[in-house]
Short mmCIF file of C-alpha atoms in Angstrom, two decimals:
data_model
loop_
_atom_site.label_atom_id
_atom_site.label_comp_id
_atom_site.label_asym_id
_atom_site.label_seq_id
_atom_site.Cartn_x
_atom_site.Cartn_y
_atom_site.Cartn_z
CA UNK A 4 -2.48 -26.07 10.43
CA UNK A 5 -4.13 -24.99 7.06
CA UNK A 6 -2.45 -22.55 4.78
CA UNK A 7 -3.65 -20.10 2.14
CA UNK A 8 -2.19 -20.91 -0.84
CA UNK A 9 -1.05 -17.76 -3.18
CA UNK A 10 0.07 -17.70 -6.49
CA UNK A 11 2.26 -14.26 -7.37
CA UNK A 12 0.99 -12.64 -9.93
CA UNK A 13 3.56 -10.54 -11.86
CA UNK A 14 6.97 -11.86 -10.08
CA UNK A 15 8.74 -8.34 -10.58
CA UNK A 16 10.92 -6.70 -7.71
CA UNK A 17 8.44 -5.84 -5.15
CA UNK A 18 7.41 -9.49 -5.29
CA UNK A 19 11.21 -11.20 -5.28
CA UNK A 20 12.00 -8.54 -2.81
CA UNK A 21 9.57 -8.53 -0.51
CA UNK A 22 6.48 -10.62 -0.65
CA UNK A 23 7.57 -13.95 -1.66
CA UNK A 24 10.67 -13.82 1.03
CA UNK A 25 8.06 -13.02 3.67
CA UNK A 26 5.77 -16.09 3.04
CA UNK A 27 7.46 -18.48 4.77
CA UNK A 28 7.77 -16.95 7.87
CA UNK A 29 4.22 -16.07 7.97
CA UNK A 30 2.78 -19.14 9.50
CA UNK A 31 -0.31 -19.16 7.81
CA UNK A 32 0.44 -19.11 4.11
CA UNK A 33 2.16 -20.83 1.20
CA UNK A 34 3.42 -20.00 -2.34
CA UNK A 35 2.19 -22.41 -4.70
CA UNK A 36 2.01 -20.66 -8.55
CA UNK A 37 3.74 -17.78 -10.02
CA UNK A 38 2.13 -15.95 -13.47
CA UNK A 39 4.55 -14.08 -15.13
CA UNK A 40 5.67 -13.56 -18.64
CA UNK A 41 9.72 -13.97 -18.02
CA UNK A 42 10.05 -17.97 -18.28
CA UNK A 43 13.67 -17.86 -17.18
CA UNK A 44 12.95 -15.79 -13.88
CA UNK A 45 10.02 -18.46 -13.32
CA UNK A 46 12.30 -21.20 -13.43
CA UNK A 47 15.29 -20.00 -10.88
CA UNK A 48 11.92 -18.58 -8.60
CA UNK A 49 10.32 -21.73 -8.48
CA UNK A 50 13.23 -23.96 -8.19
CA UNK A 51 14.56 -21.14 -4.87
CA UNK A 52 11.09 -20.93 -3.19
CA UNK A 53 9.90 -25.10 -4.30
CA UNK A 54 7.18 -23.84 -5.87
CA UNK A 55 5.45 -26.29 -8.00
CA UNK A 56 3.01 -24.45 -10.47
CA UNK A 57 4.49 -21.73 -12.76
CA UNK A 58 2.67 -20.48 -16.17
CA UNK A 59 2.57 -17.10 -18.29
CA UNK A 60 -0.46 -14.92 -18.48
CA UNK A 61 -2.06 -16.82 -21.32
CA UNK A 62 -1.90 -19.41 -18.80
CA UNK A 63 -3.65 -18.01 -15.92
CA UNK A 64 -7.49 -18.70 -16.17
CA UNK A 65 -6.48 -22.11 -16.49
CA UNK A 66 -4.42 -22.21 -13.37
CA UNK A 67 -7.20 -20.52 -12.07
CA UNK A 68 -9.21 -23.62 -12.72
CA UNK A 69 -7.34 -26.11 -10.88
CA UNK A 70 -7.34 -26.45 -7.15
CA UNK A 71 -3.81 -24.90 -7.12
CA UNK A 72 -4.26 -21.83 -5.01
CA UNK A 73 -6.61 -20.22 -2.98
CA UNK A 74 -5.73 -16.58 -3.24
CA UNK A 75 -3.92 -14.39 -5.48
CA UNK A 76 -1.14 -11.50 -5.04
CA UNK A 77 -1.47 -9.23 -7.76
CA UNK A 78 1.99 -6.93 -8.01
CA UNK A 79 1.38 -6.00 -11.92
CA UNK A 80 1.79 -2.34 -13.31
CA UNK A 81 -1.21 -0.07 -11.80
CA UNK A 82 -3.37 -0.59 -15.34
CA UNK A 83 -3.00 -3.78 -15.13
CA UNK A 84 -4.76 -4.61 -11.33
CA UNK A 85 -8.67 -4.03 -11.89
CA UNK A 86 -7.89 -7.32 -14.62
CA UNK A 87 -6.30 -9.75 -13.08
CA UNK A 88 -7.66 -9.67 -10.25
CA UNK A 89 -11.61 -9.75 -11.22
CA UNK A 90 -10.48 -12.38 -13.24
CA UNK A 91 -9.39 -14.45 -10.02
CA UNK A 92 -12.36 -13.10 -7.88
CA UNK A 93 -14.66 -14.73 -10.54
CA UNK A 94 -12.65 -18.13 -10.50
CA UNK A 95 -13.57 -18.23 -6.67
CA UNK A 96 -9.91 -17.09 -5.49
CA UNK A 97 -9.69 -13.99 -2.93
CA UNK A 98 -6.86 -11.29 -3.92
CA UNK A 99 -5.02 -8.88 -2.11
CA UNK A 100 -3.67 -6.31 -4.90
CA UNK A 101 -1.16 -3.85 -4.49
CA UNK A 102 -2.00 -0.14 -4.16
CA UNK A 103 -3.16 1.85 -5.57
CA UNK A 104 -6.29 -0.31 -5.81
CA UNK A 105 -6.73 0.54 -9.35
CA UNK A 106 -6.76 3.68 -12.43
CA UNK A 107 -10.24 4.73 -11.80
CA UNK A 108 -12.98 4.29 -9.52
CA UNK A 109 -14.98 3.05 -11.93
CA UNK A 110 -12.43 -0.08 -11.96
CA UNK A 111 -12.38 -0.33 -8.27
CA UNK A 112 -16.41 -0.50 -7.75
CA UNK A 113 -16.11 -3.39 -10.06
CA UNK A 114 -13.48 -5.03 -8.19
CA UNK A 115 -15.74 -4.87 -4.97
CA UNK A 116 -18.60 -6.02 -7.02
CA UNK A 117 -16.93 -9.00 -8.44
CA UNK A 118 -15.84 -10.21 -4.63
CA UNK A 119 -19.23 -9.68 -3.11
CA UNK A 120 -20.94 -11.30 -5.97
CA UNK A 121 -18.20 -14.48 -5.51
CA UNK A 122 -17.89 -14.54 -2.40
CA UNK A 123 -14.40 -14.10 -1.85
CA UNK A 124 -12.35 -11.31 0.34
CA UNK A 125 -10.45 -8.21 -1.67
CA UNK A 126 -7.80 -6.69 0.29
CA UNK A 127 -5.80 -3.61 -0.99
CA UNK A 128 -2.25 -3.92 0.04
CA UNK A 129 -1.97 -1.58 3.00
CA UNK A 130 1.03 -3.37 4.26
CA UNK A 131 1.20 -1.18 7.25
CA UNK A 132 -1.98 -1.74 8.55
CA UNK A 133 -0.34 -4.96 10.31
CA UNK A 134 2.93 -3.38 11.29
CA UNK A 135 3.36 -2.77 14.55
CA UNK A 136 4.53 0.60 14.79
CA UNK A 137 2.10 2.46 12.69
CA UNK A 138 -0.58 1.12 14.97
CA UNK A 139 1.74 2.10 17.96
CA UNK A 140 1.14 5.15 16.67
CA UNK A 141 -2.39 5.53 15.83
CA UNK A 142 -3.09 3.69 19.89
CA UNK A 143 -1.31 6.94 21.06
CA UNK A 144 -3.33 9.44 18.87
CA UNK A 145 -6.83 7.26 20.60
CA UNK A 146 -5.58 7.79 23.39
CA UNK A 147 -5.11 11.51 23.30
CA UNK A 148 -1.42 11.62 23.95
CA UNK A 149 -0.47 14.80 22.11
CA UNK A 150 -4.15 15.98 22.26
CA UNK A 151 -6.59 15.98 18.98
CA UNK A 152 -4.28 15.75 15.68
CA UNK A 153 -4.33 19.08 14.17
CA UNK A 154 -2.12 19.14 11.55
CA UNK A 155 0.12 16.41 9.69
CA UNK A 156 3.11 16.62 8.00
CA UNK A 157 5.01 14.08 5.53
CA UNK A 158 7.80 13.71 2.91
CA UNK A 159 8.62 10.63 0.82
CA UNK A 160 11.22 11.03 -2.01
CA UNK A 161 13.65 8.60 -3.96
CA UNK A 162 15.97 9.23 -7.08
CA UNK A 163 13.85 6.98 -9.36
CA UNK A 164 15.89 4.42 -11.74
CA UNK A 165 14.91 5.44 -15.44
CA UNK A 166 13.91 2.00 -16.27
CA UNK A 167 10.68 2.14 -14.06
CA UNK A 168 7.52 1.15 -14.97
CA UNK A 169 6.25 3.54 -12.82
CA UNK A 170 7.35 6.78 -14.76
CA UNK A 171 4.97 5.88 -17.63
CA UNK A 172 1.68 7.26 -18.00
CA UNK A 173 -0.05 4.51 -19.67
CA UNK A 174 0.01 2.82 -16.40
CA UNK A 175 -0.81 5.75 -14.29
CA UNK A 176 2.29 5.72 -13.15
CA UNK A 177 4.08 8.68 -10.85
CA UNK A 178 5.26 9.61 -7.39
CA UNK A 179 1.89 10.45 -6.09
CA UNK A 180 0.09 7.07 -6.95
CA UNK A 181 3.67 5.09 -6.18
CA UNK A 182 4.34 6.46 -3.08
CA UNK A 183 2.24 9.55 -2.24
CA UNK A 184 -0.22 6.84 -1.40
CA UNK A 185 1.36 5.80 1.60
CA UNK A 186 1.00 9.35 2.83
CA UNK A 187 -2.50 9.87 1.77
CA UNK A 188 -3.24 6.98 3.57
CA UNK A 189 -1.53 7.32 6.68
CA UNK A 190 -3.27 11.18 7.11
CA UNK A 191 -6.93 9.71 6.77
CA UNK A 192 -6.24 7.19 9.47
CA UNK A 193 -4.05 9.42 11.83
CA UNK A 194 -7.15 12.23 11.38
CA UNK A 195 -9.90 9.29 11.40
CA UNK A 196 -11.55 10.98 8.49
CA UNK A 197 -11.67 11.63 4.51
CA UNK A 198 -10.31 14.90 3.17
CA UNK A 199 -12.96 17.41 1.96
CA UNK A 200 -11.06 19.44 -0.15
CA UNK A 201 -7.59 18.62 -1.77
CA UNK A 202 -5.03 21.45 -3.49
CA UNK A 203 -2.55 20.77 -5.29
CA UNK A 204 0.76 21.37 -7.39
CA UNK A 205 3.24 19.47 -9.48
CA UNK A 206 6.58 19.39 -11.36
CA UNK A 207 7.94 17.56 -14.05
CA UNK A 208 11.68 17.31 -13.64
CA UNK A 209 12.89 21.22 -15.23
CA UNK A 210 13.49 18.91 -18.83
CA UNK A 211 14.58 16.03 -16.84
CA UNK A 212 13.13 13.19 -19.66
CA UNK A 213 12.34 10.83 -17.15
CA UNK A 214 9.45 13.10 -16.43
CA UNK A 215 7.51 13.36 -19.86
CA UNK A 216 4.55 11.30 -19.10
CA UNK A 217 4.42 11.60 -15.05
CA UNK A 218 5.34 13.77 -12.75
CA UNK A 219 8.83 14.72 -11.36
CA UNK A 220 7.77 15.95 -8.05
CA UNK A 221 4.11 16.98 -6.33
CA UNK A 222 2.93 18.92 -3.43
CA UNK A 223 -0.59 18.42 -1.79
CA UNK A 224 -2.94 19.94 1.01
CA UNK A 225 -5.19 17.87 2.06
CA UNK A 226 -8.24 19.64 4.11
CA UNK A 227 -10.75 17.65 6.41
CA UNK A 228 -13.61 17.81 8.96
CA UNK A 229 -13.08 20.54 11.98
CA UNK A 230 -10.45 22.42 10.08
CA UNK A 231 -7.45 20.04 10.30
CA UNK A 232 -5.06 20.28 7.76
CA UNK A 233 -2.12 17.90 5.90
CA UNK A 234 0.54 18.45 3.64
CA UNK A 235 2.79 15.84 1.92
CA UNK A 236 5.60 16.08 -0.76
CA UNK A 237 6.17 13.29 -3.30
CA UNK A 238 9.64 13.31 -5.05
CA UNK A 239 10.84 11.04 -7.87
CA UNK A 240 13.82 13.34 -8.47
CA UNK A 241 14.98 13.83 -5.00
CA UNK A 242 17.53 12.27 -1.88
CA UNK A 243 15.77 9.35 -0.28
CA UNK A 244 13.51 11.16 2.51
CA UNK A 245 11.04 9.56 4.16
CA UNK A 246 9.09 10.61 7.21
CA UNK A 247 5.71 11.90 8.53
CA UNK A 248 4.33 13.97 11.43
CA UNK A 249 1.54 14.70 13.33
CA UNK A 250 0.79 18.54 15.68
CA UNK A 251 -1.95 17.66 18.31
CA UNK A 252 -3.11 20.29 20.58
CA UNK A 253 -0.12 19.79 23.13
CA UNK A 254 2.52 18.00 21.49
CA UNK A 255 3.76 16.19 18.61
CA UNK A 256 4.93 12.42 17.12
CA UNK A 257 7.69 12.03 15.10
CA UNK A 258 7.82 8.79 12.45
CA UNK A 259 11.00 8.23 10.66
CA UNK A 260 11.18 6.49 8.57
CA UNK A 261 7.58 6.40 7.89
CA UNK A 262 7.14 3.94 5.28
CA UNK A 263 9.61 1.76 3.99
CA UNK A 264 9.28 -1.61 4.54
CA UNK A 265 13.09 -2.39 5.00
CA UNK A 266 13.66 -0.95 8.36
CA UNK A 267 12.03 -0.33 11.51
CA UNK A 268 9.98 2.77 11.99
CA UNK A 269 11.33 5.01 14.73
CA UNK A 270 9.06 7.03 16.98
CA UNK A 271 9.36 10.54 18.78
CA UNK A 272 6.51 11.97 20.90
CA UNK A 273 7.38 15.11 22.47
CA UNK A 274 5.19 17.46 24.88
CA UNK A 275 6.93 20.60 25.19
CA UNK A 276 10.68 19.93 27.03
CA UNK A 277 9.60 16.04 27.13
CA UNK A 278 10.80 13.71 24.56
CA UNK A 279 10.13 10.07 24.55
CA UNK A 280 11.74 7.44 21.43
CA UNK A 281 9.01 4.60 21.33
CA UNK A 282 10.41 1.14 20.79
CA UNK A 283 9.11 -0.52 17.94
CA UNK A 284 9.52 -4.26 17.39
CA UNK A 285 10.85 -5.36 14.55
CA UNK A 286 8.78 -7.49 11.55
CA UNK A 287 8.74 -7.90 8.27
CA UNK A 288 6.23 -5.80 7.07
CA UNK A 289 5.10 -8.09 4.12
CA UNK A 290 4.86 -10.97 6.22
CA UNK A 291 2.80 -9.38 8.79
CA UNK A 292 0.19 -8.83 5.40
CA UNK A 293 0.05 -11.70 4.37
CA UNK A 294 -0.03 -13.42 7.86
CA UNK A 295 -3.27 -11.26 8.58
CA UNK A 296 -5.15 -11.78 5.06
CA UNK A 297 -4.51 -15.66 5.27
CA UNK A 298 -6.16 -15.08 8.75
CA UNK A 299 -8.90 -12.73 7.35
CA UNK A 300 -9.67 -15.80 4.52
CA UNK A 301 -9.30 -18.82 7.32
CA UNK A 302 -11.52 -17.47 10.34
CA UNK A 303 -13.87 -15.56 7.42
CA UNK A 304 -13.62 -11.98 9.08
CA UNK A 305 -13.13 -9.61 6.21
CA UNK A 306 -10.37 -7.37 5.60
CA UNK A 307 -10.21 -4.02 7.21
CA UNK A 308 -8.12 -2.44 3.80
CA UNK A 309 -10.74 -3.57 1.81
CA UNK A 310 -11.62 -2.66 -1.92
CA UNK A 311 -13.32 0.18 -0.38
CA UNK A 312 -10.33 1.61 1.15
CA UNK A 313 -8.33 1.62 -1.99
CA UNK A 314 -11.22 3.23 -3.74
CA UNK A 315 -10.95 6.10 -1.11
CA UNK A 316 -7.26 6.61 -2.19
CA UNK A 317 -8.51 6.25 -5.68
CA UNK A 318 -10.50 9.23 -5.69
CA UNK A 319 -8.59 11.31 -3.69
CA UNK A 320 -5.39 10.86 -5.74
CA UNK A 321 -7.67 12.08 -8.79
CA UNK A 322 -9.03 14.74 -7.43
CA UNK A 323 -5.34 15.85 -6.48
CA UNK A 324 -4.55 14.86 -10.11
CA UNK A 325 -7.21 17.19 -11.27
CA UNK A 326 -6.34 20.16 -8.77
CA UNK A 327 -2.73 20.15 -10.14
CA UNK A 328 -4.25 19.83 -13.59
CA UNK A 329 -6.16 22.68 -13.30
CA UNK A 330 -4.54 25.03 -10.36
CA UNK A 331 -7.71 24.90 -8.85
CA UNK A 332 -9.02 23.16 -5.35
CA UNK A 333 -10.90 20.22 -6.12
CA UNK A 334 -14.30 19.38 -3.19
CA UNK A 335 -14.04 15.47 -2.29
CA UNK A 336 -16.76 13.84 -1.06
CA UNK A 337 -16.61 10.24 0.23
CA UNK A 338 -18.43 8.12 3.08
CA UNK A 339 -16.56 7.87 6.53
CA UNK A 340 -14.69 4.32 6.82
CA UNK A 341 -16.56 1.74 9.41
CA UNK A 342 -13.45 0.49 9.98
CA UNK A 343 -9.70 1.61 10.90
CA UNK A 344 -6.12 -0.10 11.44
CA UNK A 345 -6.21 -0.83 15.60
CA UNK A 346 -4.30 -3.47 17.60
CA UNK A 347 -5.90 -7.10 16.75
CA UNK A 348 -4.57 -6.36 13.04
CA UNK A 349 -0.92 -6.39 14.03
CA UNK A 350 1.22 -9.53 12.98
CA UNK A 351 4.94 -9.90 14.21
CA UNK A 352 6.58 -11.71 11.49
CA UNK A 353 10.45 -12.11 11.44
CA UNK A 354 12.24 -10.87 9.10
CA UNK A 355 14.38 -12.69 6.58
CA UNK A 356 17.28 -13.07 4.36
CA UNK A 357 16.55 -15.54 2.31
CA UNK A 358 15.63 -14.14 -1.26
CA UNK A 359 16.33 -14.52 -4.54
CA UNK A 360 16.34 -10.85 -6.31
CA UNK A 361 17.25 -11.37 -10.55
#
């Protein structure tokens, strides 16, 4: 069988953590490169994984030039996305890039124009499109099992280390872009719709100095078409919460956790006195990614979390940016999505514990 090959670009702990452990197991793809500025890390990585091609990021258009990969996996800081991969896209290489898309939506309309101009297939790393329980969930809101979704619910929240790329602003770092995205995204697909209008507020941390340049906390209401509403809290100074749920018309579901990618999600519909758990079967989330983006680039169907989808996030997260800014509600206007997660995007990948983590 032919295999995607992927070079990992920016081998930092989401990548030793998560993606390259999941490759293996994926059926469809192979690691052959990894770009990254820490030689010593390359070394033990490649020698652990049998990885072949390694280089730093002076390096990379010329890897780019040789038939060493087919695809890239770009895991860099968020600033540092739009870059790398348009410089792959234009080398003839498809890239899946991790969220959010990229700082501006300038930066994501060229990332969309770059594919469609090379011909190649953008993906934005919506890991959970694939995993089989958020689309367990999203079958039962088709299907009308708690009546329309009304209202939806979610907090996410971690103590973050103060060593984290993600607390500085040149990178437009924070807890809303980091992991408020996950919740952003998940209410647009549970409501099948883009927000209209977006509120927000936001805390830095009461002098805590890992909060100077981003956020500590942030609080966002989200509304959209027929009067539905969502709420989600974002916490980089918090216990480790992490859960979501959606009010139809006659009942409710119940995710927790909602988003992690270490653990199975556990479901809870309930309709009045009736409560139902939902098995979930377990896969590695990662795997189940990159086993459907290999497929997207083999069989030539495009990507449903396409550069278009992490625009969407894009501007939506600044217009919540701007409404906690300013105090003010912020309007949001966006087309509807052609596309959303269903059933035939779902890869069951096992999981494994075979990775190297420096």
């Amino acid at each position: 069988m032919k295999k995607v090959r992927y070079a990992i670009v920016g081998a930092g702990w989401i990548s030793q953590v998560a993606f390259m452990p999941s490759v293996a197991n994926s059926g469809n793809s192979e690691m052959t490169a990894i770009v990254t500025g820490n030689a010593e890390a390359a070394r033990k990585l490649t020698d652990f994984y049998g990885i072949g091609r390694t280089c730093d990021y002076d390096g990379y258009d010329a890897l780019l030039a040789e038939d060493v990969v087919d695809a890239v996996y770009v895991a860099l800081p968020n600033s540092m996305h739009a870059e790398y991969a348009i410089r792959a896209m234009k080398a003839g290489k498809h890239a899946i890039v991790e969220k959010p898309l990229a700082i501006s939506v300038e930066e994501c309309e060229e990332m969309i124009r770059v594919a469609e101009e090379n011909g190649v297939f953008l993906m934005t790393a919506y890991r959970l499109h694939s995993e089989p329980g958020t689309i367990e969930v999203l079958e039962r809101l088709r299907k009308g099992e708690i009546g329309k979704p009304k209202l939806f619910a979610s907090t996410f929240s971690f103590q973050s280390p103060d060593t984290n790329h993600r607390l500085k602003g040149e990178h437009w770092g924070g807890p809303l872009q980091d992991i408020g995205v996950y919740c952003l995204n998940a209410c647009r697909h549970v409501f099948e719709a883009e927000p209209v209008e977006v509120h927000a507020m936001k805390v830095h941390g009461n002098g805590d100095p890992r909060f100077t340049e981003v956020e500590g906390s942030m609080a966002v209401t989200l509304r959209f078409p027929e009067d539905r509403l969502a709420q989600f809290i974002v916490s980089f100074e918090s216990g480790e919460t992490d859960f979501y749920t959606v009010i139809g018309e006659t009942g409710s579901i119940l995710v927790e956790p909602g988003y992690r990618f270490q653990v199975t999600p556990k479901i809870r519909v309930s309709r009045g006195d009736d409560h139902q758990t939902v098995e979930v079967p377990e896969s590695d989330h990662f795997g189940g990614q990159v086993a459907y983006f290999s497929d997207c680039i083999l069989t030539g169907k495009a990507p449903e979390p396409d550069g278009a989808e992490g625009l969407a996030d894009v501007a939506i997260m600044l217009a919540i940016e701007q409404s906690a800014k300013t105090g003010q509600p912020q309007k949001v206007s966006l087309p509807p999505r052609p596309r959303h997660p269903e059933p035939s995007m779902v890869r069951t990948v096992p999981r494994t514990d075979r990775r190297l983590v420096l």
